[in-house]
XYZ file of C-alpha atoms in Angstrom:
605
model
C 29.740 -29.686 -27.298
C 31.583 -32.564 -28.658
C 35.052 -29.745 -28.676
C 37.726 -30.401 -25.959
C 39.871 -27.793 -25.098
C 42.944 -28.031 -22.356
C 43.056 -25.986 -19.186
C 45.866 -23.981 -19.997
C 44.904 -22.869 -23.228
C 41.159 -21.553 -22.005
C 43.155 -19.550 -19.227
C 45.520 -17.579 -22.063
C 42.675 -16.789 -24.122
C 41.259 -14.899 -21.439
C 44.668 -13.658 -21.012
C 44.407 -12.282 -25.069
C 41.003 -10.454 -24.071
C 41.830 -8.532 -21.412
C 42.691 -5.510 -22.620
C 39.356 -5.713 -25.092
C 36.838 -5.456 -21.825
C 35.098 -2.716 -21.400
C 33.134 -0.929 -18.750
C 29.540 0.121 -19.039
C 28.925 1.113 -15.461
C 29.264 5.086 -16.772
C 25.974 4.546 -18.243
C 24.396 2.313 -15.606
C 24.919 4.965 -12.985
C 23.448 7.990 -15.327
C 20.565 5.862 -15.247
C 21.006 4.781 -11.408
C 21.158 8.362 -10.368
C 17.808 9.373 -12.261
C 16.004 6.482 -10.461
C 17.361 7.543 -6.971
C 16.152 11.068 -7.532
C 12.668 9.450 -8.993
C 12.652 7.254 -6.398
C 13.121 10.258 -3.298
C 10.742 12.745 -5.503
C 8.311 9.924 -4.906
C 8.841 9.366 -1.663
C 8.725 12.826 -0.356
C 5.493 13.920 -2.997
C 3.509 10.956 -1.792
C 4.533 11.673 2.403
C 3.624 15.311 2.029
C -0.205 14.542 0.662
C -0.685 11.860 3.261
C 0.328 14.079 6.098
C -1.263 16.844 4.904
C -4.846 14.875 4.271
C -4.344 12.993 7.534
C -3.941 16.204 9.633
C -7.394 17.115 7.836
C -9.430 14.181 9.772
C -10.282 13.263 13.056
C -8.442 10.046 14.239
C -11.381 8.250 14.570
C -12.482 9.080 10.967
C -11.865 5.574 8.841
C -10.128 7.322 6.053
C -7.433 7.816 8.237
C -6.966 4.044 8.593
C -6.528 4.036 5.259
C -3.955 7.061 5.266
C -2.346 5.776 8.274
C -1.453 2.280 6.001
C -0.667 4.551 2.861
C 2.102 6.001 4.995
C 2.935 2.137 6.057
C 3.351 1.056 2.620
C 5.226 4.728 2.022
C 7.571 3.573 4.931
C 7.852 -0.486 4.095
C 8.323 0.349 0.368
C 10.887 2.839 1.299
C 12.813 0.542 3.335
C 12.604 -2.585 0.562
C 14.062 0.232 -1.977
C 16.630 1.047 0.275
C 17.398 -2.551 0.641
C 17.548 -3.243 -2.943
C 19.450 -0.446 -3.683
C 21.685 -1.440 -0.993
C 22.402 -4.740 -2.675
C 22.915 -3.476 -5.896
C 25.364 -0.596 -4.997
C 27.357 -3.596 -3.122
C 27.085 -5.409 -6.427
C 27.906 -2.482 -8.417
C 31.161 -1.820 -6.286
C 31.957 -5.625 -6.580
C 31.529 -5.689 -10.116
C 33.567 -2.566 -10.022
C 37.095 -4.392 -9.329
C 36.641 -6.849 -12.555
C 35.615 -4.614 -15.276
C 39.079 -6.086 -17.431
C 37.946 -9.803 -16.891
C 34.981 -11.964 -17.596
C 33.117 -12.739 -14.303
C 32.609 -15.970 -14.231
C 29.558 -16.850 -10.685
C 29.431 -20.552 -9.370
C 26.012 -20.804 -8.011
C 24.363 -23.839 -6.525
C 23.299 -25.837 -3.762
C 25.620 -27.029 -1.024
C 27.852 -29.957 -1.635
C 27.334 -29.868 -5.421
C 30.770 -29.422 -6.380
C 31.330 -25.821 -6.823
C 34.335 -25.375 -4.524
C 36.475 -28.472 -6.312
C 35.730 -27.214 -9.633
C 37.237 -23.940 -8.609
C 39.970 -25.155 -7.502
C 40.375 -27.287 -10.687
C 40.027 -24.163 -12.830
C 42.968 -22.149 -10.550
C 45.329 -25.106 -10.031
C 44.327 -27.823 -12.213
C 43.577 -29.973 -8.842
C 40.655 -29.982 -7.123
C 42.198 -30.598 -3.647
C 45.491 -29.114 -4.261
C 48.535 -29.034 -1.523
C 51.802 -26.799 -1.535
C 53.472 -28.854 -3.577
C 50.931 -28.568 -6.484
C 50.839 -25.085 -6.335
C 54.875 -25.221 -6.263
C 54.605 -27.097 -9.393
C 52.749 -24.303 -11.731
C 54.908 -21.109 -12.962
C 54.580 -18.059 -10.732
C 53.377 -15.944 -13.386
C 50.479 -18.447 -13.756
C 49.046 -18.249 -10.065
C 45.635 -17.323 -9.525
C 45.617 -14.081 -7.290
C 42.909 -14.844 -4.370
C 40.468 -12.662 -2.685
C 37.555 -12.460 -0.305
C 34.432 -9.734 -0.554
C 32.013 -10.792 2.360
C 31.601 -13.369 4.697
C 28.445 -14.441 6.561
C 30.771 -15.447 9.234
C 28.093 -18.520 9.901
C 29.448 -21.737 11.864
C 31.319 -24.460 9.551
C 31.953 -22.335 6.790
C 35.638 -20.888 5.610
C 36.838 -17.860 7.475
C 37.224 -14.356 6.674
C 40.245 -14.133 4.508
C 40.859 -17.849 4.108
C 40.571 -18.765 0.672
C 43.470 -15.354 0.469
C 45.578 -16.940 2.934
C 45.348 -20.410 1.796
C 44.902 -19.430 -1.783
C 42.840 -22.375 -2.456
C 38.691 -23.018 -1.609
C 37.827 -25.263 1.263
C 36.209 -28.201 0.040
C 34.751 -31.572 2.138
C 33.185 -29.332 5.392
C 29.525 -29.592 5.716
C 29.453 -25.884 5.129
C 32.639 -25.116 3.632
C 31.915 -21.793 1.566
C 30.279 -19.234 4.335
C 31.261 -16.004 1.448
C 31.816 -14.408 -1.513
C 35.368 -15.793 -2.693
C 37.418 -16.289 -5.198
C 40.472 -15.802 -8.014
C 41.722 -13.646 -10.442
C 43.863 -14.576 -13.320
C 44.286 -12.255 -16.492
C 40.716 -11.769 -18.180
C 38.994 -14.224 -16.080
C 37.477 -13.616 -12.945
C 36.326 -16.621 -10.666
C 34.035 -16.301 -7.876
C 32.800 -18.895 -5.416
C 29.580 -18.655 -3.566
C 28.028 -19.998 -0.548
C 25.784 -22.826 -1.054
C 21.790 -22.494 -1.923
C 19.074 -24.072 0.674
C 22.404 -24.320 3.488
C 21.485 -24.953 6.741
C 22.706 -21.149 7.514
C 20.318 -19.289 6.074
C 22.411 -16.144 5.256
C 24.644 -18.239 3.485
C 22.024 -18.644 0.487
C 21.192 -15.093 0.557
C 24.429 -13.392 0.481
C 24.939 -15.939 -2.711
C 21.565 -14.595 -4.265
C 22.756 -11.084 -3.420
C 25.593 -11.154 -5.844
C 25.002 -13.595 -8.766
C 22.966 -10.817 -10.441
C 26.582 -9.123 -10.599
C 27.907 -12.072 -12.884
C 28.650 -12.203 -16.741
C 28.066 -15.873 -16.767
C 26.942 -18.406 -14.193
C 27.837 -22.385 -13.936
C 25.039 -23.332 -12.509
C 26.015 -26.643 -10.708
C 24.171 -29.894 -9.496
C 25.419 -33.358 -8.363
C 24.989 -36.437 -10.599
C 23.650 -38.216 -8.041
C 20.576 -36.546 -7.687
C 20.173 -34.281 -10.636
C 16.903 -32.486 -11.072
C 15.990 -32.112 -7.760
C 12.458 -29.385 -8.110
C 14.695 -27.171 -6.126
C 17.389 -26.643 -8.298
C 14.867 -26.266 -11.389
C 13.064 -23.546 -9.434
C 16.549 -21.618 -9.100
C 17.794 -22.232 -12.756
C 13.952 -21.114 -14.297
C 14.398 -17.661 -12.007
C 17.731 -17.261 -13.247
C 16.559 -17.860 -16.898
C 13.999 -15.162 -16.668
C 16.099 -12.771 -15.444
C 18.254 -13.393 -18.642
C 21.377 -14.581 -17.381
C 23.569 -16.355 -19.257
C 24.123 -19.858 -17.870
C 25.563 -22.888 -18.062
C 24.429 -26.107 -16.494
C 26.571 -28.545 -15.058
C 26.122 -31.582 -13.606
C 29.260 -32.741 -11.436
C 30.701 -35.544 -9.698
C 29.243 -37.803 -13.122
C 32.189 -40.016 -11.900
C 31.935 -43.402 -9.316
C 34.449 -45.261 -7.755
C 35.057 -48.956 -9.135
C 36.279 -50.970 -6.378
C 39.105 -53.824 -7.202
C 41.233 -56.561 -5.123
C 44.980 -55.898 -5.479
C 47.009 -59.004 -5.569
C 50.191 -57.977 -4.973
C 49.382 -55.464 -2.127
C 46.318 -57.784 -0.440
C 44.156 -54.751 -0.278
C 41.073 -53.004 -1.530
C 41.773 -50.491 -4.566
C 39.407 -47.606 -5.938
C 39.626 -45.905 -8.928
C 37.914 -43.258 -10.018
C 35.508 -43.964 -13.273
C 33.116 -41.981 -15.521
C 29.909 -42.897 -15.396
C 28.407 -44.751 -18.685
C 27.453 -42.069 -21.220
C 24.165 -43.377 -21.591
C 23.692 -42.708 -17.635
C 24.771 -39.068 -18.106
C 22.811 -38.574 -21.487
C 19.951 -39.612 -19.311
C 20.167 -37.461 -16.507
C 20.595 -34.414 -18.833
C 18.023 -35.662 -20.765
C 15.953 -35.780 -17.700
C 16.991 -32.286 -17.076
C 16.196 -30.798 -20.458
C 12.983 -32.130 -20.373
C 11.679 -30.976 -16.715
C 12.891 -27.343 -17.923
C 11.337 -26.949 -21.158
C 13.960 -24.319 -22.514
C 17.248 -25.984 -22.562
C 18.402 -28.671 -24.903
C 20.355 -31.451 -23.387
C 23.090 -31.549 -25.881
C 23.893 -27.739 -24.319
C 24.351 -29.573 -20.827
C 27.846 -30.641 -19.500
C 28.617 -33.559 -17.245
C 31.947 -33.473 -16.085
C 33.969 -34.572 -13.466
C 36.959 -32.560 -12.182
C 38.175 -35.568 -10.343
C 38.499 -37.803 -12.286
C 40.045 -34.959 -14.910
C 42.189 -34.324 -12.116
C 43.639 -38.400 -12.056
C 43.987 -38.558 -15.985
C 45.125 -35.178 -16.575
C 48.028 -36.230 -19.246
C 45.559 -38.991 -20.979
C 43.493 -36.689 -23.786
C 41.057 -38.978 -24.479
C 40.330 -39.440 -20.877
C 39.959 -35.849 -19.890
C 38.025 -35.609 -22.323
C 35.441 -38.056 -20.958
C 35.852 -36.227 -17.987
C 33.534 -33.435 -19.816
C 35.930 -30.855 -18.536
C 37.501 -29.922 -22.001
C 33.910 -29.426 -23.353
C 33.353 -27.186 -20.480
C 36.808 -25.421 -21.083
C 36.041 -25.182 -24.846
C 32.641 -23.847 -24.322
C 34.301 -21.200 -21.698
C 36.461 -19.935 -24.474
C 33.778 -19.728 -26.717
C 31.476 -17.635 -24.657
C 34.229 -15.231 -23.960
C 35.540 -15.327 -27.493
C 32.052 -14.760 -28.923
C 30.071 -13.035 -26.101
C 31.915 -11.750 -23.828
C 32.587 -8.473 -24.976
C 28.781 -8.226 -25.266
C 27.932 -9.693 -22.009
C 30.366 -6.906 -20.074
C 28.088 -4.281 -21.733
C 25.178 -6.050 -20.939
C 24.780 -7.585 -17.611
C 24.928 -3.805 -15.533
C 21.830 -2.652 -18.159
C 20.234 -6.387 -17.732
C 20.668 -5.645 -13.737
C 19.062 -2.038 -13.934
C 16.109 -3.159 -16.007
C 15.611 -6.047 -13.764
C 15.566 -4.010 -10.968
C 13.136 -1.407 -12.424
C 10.688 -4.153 -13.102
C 10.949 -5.098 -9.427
C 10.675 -1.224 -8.396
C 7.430 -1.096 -10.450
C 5.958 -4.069 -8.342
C 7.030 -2.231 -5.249
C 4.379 0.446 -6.513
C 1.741 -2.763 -6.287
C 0.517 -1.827 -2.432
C 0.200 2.033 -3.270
C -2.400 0.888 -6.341
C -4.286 -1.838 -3.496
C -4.403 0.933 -1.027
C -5.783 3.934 -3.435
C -8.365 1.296 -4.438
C -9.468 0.870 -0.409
C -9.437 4.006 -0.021
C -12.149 4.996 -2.937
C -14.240 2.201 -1.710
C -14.497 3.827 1.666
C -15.305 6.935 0.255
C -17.776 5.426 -2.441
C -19.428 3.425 0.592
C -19.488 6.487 3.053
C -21.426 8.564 -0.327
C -24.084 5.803 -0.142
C -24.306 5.489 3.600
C -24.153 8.758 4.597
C -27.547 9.960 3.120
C -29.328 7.167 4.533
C -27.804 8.213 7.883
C -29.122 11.792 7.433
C -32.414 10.771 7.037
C -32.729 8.423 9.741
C -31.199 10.810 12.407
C -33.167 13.822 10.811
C -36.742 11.310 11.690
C -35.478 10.465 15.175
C -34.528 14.486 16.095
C -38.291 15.136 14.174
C -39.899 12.865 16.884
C -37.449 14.459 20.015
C -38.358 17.745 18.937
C -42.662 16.591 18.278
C -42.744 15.071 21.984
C -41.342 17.835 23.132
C -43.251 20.547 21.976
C -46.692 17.987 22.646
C -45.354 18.028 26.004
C -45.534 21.689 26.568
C -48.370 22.150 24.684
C -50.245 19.643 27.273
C -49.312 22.109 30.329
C -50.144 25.356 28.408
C -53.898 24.250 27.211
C -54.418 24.979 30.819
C -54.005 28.133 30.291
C -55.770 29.233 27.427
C -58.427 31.440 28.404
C -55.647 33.942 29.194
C -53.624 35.657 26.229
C -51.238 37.440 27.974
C -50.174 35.031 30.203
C -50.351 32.243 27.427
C -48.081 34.156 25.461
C -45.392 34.703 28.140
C -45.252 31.317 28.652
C -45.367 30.594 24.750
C -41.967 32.609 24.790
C -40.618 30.793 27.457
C -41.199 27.485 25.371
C -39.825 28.377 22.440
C -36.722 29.684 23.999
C -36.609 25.935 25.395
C -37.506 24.768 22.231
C -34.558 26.352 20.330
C -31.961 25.242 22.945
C -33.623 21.649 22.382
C -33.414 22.308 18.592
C -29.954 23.028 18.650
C -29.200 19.803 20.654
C -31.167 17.332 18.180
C -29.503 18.750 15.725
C -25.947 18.674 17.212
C -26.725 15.063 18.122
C -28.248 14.174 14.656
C -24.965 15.411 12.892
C -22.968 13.926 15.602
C -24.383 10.607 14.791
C -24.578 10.999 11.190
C -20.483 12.083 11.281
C -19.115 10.618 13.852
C -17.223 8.777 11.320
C -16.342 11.706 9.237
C -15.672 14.533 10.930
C -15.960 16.586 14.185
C -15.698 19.978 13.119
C -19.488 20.086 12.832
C -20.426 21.575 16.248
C -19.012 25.128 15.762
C -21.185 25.576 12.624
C -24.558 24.260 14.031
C -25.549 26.961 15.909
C -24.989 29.486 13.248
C -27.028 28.058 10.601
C -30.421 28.294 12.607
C -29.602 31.248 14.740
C -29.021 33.097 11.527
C -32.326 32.553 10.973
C -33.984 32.247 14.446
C -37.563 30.752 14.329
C -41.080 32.640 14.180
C -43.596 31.711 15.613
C -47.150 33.062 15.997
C -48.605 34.647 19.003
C -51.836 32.724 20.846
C -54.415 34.797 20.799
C -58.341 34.531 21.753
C -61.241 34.466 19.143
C -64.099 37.362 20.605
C -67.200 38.856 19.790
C -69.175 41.994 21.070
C -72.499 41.446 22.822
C -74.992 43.264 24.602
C -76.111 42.103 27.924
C -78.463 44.168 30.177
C -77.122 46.686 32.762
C -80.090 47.324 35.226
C -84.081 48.677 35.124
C -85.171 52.608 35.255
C -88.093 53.141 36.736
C -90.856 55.898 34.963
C -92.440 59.220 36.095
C -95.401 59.105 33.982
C -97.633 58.342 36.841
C -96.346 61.101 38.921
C -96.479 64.174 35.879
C -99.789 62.785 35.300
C -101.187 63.625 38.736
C -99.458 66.716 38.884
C -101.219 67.509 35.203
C -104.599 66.153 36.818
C -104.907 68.574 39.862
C -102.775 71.531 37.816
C -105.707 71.161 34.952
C -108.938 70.766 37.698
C -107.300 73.712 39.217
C -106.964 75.667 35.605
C -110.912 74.055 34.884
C -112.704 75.435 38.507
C -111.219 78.979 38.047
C -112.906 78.801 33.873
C -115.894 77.180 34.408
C -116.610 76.116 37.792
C -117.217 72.213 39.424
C -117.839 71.329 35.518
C -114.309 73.588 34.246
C -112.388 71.145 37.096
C -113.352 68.250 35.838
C -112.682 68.483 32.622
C -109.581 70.549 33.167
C -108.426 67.247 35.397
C -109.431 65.329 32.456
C -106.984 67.260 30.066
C -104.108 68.156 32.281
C -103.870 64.286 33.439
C -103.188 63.129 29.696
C -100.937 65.829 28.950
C -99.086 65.543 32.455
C -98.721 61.406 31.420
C -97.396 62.737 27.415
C -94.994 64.684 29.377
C -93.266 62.150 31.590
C -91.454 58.200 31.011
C -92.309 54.867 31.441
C -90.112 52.258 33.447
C -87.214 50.681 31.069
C -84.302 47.934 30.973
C -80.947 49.533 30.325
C -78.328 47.852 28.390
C -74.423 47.136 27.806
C -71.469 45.585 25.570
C -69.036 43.194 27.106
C -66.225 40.851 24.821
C -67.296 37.269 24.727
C -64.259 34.046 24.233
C -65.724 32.292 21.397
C -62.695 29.910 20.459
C -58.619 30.179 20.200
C -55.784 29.388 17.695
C -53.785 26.706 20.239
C -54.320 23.738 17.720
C -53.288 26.200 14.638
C -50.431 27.032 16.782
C -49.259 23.621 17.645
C -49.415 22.411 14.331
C -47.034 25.832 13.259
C -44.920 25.062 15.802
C -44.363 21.628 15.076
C -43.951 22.321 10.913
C -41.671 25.141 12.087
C -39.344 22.670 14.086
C -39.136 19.974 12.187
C -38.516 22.050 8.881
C -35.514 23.357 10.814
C -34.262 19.733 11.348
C -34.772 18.541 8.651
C -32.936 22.227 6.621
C -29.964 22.324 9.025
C -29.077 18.612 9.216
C -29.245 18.475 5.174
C -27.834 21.842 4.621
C -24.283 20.562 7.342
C -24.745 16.910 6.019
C -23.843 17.600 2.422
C -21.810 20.273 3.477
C -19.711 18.137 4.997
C -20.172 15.064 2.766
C -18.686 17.636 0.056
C -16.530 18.885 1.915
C -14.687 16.034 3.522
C -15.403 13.073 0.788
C -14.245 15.328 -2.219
C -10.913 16.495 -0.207
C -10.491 12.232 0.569
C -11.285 11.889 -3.458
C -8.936 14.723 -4.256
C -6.087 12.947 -2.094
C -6.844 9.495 -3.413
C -6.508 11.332 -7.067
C -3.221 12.917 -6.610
C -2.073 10.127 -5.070
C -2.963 7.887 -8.180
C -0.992 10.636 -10.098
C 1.978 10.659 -8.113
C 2.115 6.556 -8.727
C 1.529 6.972 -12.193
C 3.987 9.386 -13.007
C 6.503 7.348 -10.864
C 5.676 4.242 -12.627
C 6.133 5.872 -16.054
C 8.940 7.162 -14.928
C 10.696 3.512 -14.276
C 9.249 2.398 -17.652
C 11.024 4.420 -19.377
C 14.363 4.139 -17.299
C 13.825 0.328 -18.024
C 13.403 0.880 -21.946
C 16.270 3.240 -21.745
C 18.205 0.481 -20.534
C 16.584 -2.363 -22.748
C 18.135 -0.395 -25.775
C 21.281 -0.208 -24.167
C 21.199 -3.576 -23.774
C 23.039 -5.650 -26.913
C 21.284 -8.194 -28.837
């Protein structure tokens, strides 16, 4: 950079390539306009599943946590688009203004110089007064304006670099906006100072040096290569911005004793050239991308004080920077007008993409909820389905205990059987409500209307109790025999029949005869008998042992059957959200990709 080139002859060169400057803003806001509508398709895809899935689960469910923070991120996303796009439109519109002149962005921290420089550049003084400005031709006077102000105490106010038509310099804080001059082809603009004590003074300077063709990046001699101003020159590098470093005030005052007037003098001298090779030197090195020789140390002050010695203004490093000025804007500047608003766009989709960083985080949550509540919910089932077992078993033992007492009595036993069971159902029902309950309270509450119906629809039989029994006979009472009494009616009928046939002898023998027949003809004494039913045993312990397999086979159906229902049910619609959601972010983030390679080949290498 060893070229010097004058002031005045940098300043009609951009004069010459004015009229050559074109605009490429058409194309930046085709592509603008496709990202907005991208951007609200997106935005109103990914509220409408969220809603809809949210108004699908209790509040206490804890996949609505993780809905709840999807519609968060859907909101804080939103608003740091809206933000962005905010800034860019602003930078856009700014930009807008200087599409015939190469826009040149001083950008550094405060009190390095940028607002003396400036003034160099316009006036050719770095302080200057009325009767400077007086001194150039009309036709050659910068035309001054002011974009925004941050208002913030100590800095310039609004308008004031217009009114004056010069940039404050010496205040703590003297550049509080975005300021500056216009002369034919060459548009200067002078930012508030990096790391000020007013905060919004930095970031209304970051806001709009993505807007610039070329940035002098600018740093004080006297402590160059401060960690802070490398962090802001590597950010700028990888955003592709074409930059110049430059470090200023490489000047110190050399004190002397004047004779004549008995006083102190200072003059204004360069610093050694070794000194300044060194701190660039020091500068290259801590970078890692920049070669020193492509650094500038200059000094607009002491340019200022030798400003007809060419040699001398030279030293100053201010002709190098003028020559290298002309050379970017003979050589790149056409290029650079087309290039920054594509450069800007593709920058900004790569930050959009990142934006889509807490939707990916979130989806991922949100399947390891579901993936843990697959795993947990099982082991849930089966732990309330053993506790509502053992309700329902104590239960029915319970009742059991009070109707052994009546055993020996069927029809009563199975009234009171009847009555049980109808007990038992209504306690079936609520182990099995509360088994579900427990098992979803963290999924859903929907459950209750559906219990009921699943074992109603198939209501419980059980067997009746009855009696074992066998026939016997048992004896009913004694009958007593006549024998005795047709004998001795036989006896005298026979004597009577013998006397009349053959006398004392015929009677005897007729007694004899008619006695046996009389005792053929009538019965002996006997026992008479009778059947009666005899208990031998029951089915009680058959029927206990039914009715507690017929119970706990309900459980343990009903619970499963609403369990996986539900698990299916509510899981799969949470896994059918979290897909569509990874959908809508992947065809979003496709969608910027190929904005940003649309505007990569726009962009001029």
């Amino acid at each position: 950079m060893s070229e010097v080139m004058l002031r005045e002859n940098l300043i009609a060169s951009f004069h010459a390539l004015q009229g050559q400057f074109e605009t490429s803003l058409a194309e930046a806001r085709e592509l603008d306009q496709q990202f907005t509508d991208l951007r609200q398709q997106f935005h109103r895809h990914m509220e409408t599943h969220l809603t809809t899935a949210q108004k699908n689960l209790p509040n206490d469910n804890p996949l609505s946590t993780q809905l709840k923070g999807f519609l968060s991120a859907v909101a804080a996303t939103d608003t740091a688009w809206n933000n962005e796009i905010s800034k860019r439109d602003k930078g856009i519109k700014f930009r807008k203004g200087f599409n015939d002149s190469l826009l040149v962005f001083i950008y550094g921290k405060v009190k390095s110089g940028k607002s003396s420089l400036g003034n160099y550049m316009a006036w050719g003084h770095t302080d200057p007064d009325q009767r400077v400005k007086e001194a150039l031709p009309t036709d050659s006077h910068p035309s001054y304006f002011t974009h925004e102000n941050t208002c913030a105490s100590n800095g310039d106010s609004q308008d004031e670099a217009l009114n004056r038509r010069e940039f404050r310099v010496g205040a703590t804080e003297a550049t509080s906006s975005i300021q500056g001059f216009r002369l034919p082809g060459l548009t200067w603009v002078d930012s508030p100072g990096l790391h000020s004590v007013n905060e919004q003074n930095g970031r209304l300077a970051q806001d709009y040096v993505e807007h610039a063709d070329l940035i002098l990046y600018t740093m004080r001699s006297d402590a160059p290569g401060r960690a802070s101003d490398l962090n802001e020159i590597r950010s700028l590098n990888t955003q592709g911005k074409e930059m110049l470093i430059l470090v200023t005030g490489s000047d110190l005052n050399d004190e002397y004793w004047d004779d004549e007037l008995e006083e102190i003098k200072v003059t204004v001298q360069m610093k050694s050239a070794e000194r300044r090779q060194d701190q660039r030197d020091v500068i290259s090195r801590e970078l890692g991308f920049i070669n020193s020789n492509h650094l500038l140390s200059i000094s607009a002050r002491y340019a200022q004080e030798h400003a007809n010695d060419f040699e001398k203004l030279a030293d100053s490093g201010m002709g190098q920077l003028f020559s290298t000025l002309h050379r970017i804007s003979q050589d790149k500047g056409l290029r650079l007008k087309k290039n920054v608003p594509m450069q800007n766009f593709y920058n900004f989709m790569q930050g959009c993409q990142m934006e889509l960083s807490p939707y990916k985080d979130l989806i991922a949550e949100l399947e390891t909820t579901i993936s843990r509540l697959q795993a947990d919910v099982p082991k849930a089932v089966t732990r309330e389905i053993r506790v509502a077992q053992a309700t329902m078993r104590r239960s029915i033992d319970i009742d059991f205990d009070e109707l052994a007492g009546r055993r020996n009595e069927e029809y009563l036993m199975n009234v009171a059987l009847r009555k049980a069971h109808r007990n038992w159902d209504s306690l079936l029902q609520g182990v099995i409500g509360q088994a579900l309950s427990n098992v979803f309270a963290q999924i859903t509450e929907d459950f209750k209307d559906a219990v009921s119906k699943t074992w109603h629809a198939a209501a419980l039989k059980l067997p009746d109790f009855n009696l074992d029994k066998a026939m016997e006979q048992i004896p009913g009472g004694v009958r007593k025999g006549n024998r005795g009494l047709t004998s001795g009616v036989g006896t005298l009928i026979g004597a009577g029949l013998g006397f009349v046939a053959g006398g004392p002898a015929g009677a005897a023998i007729g007694a004899t005869v008619g006695g046996s027949l009389g005792g053929v003809a009538g019965r002996g004494a006997e026992v008479s008998m009778r059947e009666v039913e005899v208990i031998t045993g029951d089915n009680l312990e058959q029927l206990l042992a039914q009715t507690h397999t017929a119970y706990a086979q309900a459980i343990e159906a009903t619970v499963r059957q609403h369990a996986d229902f539900s698990l299916t049910r509510q899981l799969d619609a949470a896994l059918q959200t979290a897909r569509v959601l990874t959908q809508e972010v992947t065809r979003t983030q496709l969608g910027f990709e190929e904005l940003k390679q649309t505007a990569q080949q726009k962009i001029q290498k």
